[in-house]
Amino acid sequence: MQTAIKQDGAKLYPSARGFDKLTFQCTTKKLYIRAQQHGDDLRYFAWTKGASLLTKPELELTGGKYDPQGTGGNYNLAFDNNGFTYNLNVGHYLCGEDCNAYLAVA
C-alpha cells in the first residue's frame, strides 16, 4: 500500500505529495479534485481538468473536516475558503458521472 501511495505521490505537485490516504477524487467539467489525508490534516486540491498534476493546483485548501454520516460508510468533507465552504458529500446512496453529484460550494 505504501508503495502505491509513493508511486501516486510522485505524479503530484510537491505540496500534494506525502499523503497518508486518498480520501476522495472526482472531476467536474472544468476541474480534477482530490481530497487527501496528510497526517492530521485533511486537504483539498483542484487542478484544471487535463492539466498535469505536477503543476500547481488551481486551489489548495487545508484544515478540512471529516464528518461521518451514520454507519453505512457515507461521509461529508468540508473545507472553508474566504467565506465559502466546499462540501464533498460522499456516499453509497449518491451516484453521478462527475463531481457535480458530490460537490457543493456555498
PDB file of C-alpha atoms in Angstrom:
ATOM      1  CA  MET A   1       0.000   0.000   0.000  1.00  0.00           C
ATOM      2  CA  GLN A   2       2.779   2.446   0.901  1.00  0.00           C
ATOM      3  CA  THR A   3       4.493   1.691  -2.410  1.00  0.00           C
ATOM      4  CA  ALA A   4       1.307   2.568  -4.311  1.00  0.00           C
ATOM      5  CA  ILE A   5       0.949   5.817  -2.347  1.00  0.00           C
ATOM      6  CA  LYS A   6       4.576   6.727  -3.102  1.00  0.00           C
ATOM      7  CA  GLN A   7       4.106   5.989  -6.806  1.00  0.00           C
ATOM      8  CA  ASP A   8       0.902   8.061  -6.902  1.00  0.00           C
ATOM      9  CA  GLY A   9       2.555  10.859  -4.943  1.00  0.00           C
ATOM     10  CA  ALA A  10       5.442  11.066  -7.411  1.00  0.00           C
ATOM     11  CA  LYS A  11       2.903  12.175 -10.051  1.00  0.00           C
ATOM     12  CA  LEU A  12       1.672  15.113  -7.920  1.00  0.00           C
ATOM     13  CA  TYR A  13       2.672  18.703  -7.219  1.00  0.00           C
ATOM     14  CA  PRO A  14       5.066  18.752  -4.212  1.00  0.00           C
ATOM     15  CA  SER A  15       2.515  20.048  -1.664  1.00  0.00           C
ATOM     16  CA  ALA A  16       0.155  17.183  -2.591  1.00  0.00           C
ATOM     17  CA  ARG A  17       2.812  14.513  -2.033  1.00  0.00           C
ATOM     18  CA  GLY A  18       3.343  12.637   1.207  1.00  0.00           C
ATOM     19  CA  PHE A  19      -0.316  11.907   1.830  1.00  0.00           C
ATOM     20  CA  ASP A  20      -1.429   9.022   4.036  1.00  0.00           C
ATOM     21  CA  LYS A  21      -4.719   8.322   2.283  1.00  0.00           C
ATOM     22  CA  LEU A  22      -6.553   9.451  -0.830  1.00  0.00           C
ATOM     23  CA  THR A  23      -9.957  10.171   0.684  1.00  0.00           C
ATOM     24  CA  PHE A  24     -11.842  11.092  -2.496  1.00  0.00           C
ATOM     25  CA  GLN A  25     -11.272  12.088  -6.111  1.00  0.00           C
ATOM     26  CA  CYS A  26     -13.597  13.206  -8.886  1.00  0.00           C
ATOM     27  CA  THR A  27     -13.914  15.541 -11.859  1.00  0.00           C
ATOM     28  CA  THR A  28     -16.212  18.351 -12.918  1.00  0.00           C
ATOM     29  CA  LYS A  29     -16.454  19.775 -16.422  1.00  0.00           C
ATOM     30  CA  LYS A  30     -13.503  22.047 -15.601  1.00  0.00           C
ATOM     31  CA  LEU A  31     -11.632  20.518 -12.637  1.00  0.00           C
ATOM     32  CA  TYR A  32      -9.978  17.388 -11.280  1.00  0.00           C
ATOM     33  CA  ILE A  33     -10.416  17.288  -7.476  1.00  0.00           C
ATOM     34  CA  ARG A  34      -8.647  15.252  -4.801  1.00  0.00           C
ATOM     35  CA  ALA A  35      -9.182  15.172  -1.037  1.00  0.00           C
ATOM     36  CA  GLN A  36      -6.284  13.618   0.863  1.00  0.00           C
ATOM     37  CA  GLN A  37      -5.341  12.895   4.449  1.00  0.00           C
ATOM     38  CA  HIS A  38      -1.880  14.266   5.373  1.00  0.00           C
ATOM     39  CA  GLY A  39      -1.298  13.180   8.962  1.00  0.00           C
ATOM     40  CA  ASP A  40      -3.888  15.110  10.997  1.00  0.00           C
ATOM     41  CA  ASP A  41      -4.631  17.498   8.119  1.00  0.00           C
ATOM     42  CA  LEU A  42      -7.348  16.890   5.520  1.00  0.00           C
ATOM     43  CA  ARG A  43      -6.515  18.732   2.272  1.00  0.00           C
ATOM     44  CA  TYR A  44      -8.425  19.650  -0.889  1.00  0.00           C
ATOM     45  CA  PHE A  45      -6.685  20.076  -4.246  1.00  0.00           C
ATOM     46  CA  ALA A  46      -8.231  21.177  -7.548  1.00  0.00           C
ATOM     47  CA  TRP A  47      -6.444  21.248 -10.888  1.00  0.00           C
ATOM     48  CA  THR A  48      -7.774  22.393 -14.248  1.00  0.00           C
ATOM     49  CA  LYS A  49      -9.111  19.277 -15.950  1.00  0.00           C
ATOM     50  CA  GLY A  50      -6.481  17.896 -18.307  1.00  0.00           C
ATOM     51  CA  ALA A  51      -3.592  19.736 -16.614  1.00  0.00           C
ATOM     52  CA  SER A  52      -0.622  17.820 -15.316  1.00  0.00           C
ATOM     53  CA  LEU A  53      -0.959  17.033 -11.613  1.00  0.00           C
ATOM     54  CA  LEU A  54       2.700  18.026 -11.329  1.00  0.00           C
ATOM     55  CA  THR A  55       1.647  21.659 -11.853  1.00  0.00           C
ATOM     56  CA  LYS A  56       0.489  23.900  -9.029  1.00  0.00           C
ATOM     57  CA  PRO A  57      -3.206  23.260  -8.209  1.00  0.00           C
ATOM     58  CA  GLU A  58      -5.743  25.976  -9.015  1.00  0.00           C
ATOM     59  CA  LEU A  59      -6.923  25.671  -5.416  1.00  0.00           C
ATOM     60  CA  GLU A  60      -5.370  24.074  -2.348  1.00  0.00           C
ATOM     61  CA  LEU A  61      -7.221  24.088   0.980  1.00  0.00           C
ATOM     62  CA  THR A  62      -6.105  22.699   4.324  1.00  0.00           C
ATOM     63  CA  GLY A  63      -7.847  22.095   7.626  1.00  0.00           C
ATOM     64  CA  GLY A  64     -10.749  20.115   6.203  1.00  0.00           C
ATOM     65  CA  LYS A  65     -13.284  18.447   8.453  1.00  0.00           C
ATOM     66  CA  TYR A  66     -14.381  14.826   8.116  1.00  0.00           C
ATOM     67  CA  ASP A  67     -17.942  14.121   9.274  1.00  0.00           C
ATOM     68  CA  PRO A  68     -19.179  10.506   9.122  1.00  0.00           C
ATOM     69  CA  GLN A  69     -22.868  10.156   8.232  1.00  0.00           C
ATOM     70  CA  GLY A  70     -24.235   7.147  10.109  1.00  0.00           C
ATOM     71  CA  THR A  71     -22.781   3.652   9.900  1.00  0.00           C
ATOM     72  CA  GLY A  72     -23.172   2.964   6.167  1.00  0.00           C
ATOM     73  CA  GLY A  73     -19.828   4.440   5.103  1.00  0.00           C
ATOM     74  CA  ASN A  74     -21.206   7.794   3.946  1.00  0.00           C
ATOM     75  CA  TYR A  75     -19.318  10.940   4.941  1.00  0.00           C
ATOM     76  CA  ASN A  76     -19.037  14.668   4.358  1.00  0.00           C
ATOM     77  CA  LEU A  77     -15.788  16.570   3.810  1.00  0.00           C
ATOM     78  CA  ALA A  78     -15.903  20.333   4.416  1.00  0.00           C
ATOM     79  CA  PHE A  79     -13.230  22.904   3.573  1.00  0.00           C
ATOM     80  CA  ASP A  80     -13.510  26.631   4.333  1.00  0.00           C
ATOM     81  CA  ASN A  81     -12.086  29.260   1.988  1.00  0.00           C
ATOM     82  CA  ASN A  82     -12.665  33.032   2.190  1.00  0.00           C
ATOM     83  CA  GLY A  83     -16.282  32.831   3.338  1.00  0.00           C
ATOM     84  CA  PHE A  84     -17.135  29.839   1.140  1.00  0.00           C
ATOM     85  CA  THR A  85     -17.448  26.214   2.203  1.00  0.00           C
ATOM     86  CA  TYR A  86     -16.571  23.430  -0.207  1.00  0.00           C
ATOM     87  CA  ASN A  87     -18.595  20.348   0.748  1.00  0.00           C
ATOM     88  CA  LEU A  88     -17.977  16.900  -0.684  1.00  0.00           C
ATOM     89  CA  ASN A  89     -20.873  14.626   0.237  1.00  0.00           C
ATOM     90  CA  VAL A  90     -19.672  11.093  -0.367  1.00  0.00           C
ATOM     91  CA  GLY A  91     -21.887   8.103  -0.006  1.00  0.00           C
ATOM     92  CA  HIS A  92     -23.096   4.894  -1.456  1.00  0.00           C
ATOM     93  CA  TYR A  93     -26.545   6.406  -1.993  1.00  0.00           C
ATOM     94  CA  LEU A  94     -25.112   9.057  -4.327  1.00  0.00           C
ATOM     95  CA  CYS A  95     -24.301   8.376  -7.917  1.00  0.00           C
ATOM     96  CA  GLY A  96     -23.196  10.565 -10.736  1.00  0.00           C
ATOM     97  CA  GLU A  97     -20.877  10.748 -13.652  1.00  0.00           C
ATOM     98  CA  ASP A  98     -18.791  13.552 -12.204  1.00  0.00           C
ATOM     99  CA  CYS A  99     -18.108  15.606  -9.100  1.00  0.00           C
ATOM    100  CA  ASN A 100     -21.218  17.745  -9.576  1.00  0.00           C
ATOM    101  CA  ALA A 101     -23.175  14.978  -7.851  1.00  0.00           C
ATOM    102  CA  TYR A 102     -20.934  15.296  -4.770  1.00  0.00           C
ATOM    103  CA  LEU A 103     -19.549  18.852  -4.615  1.00  0.00           C
ATOM    104  CA  ALA A 104     -21.430  21.883  -3.337  1.00  0.00           C
ATOM    105  CA  VAL A 105     -19.905  25.317  -2.782  1.00  0.00           C
ATOM    106  CA  ALA A 106     -21.864  27.696  -0.588  1.00  0.00           C
TER     107      ALA A 106
END
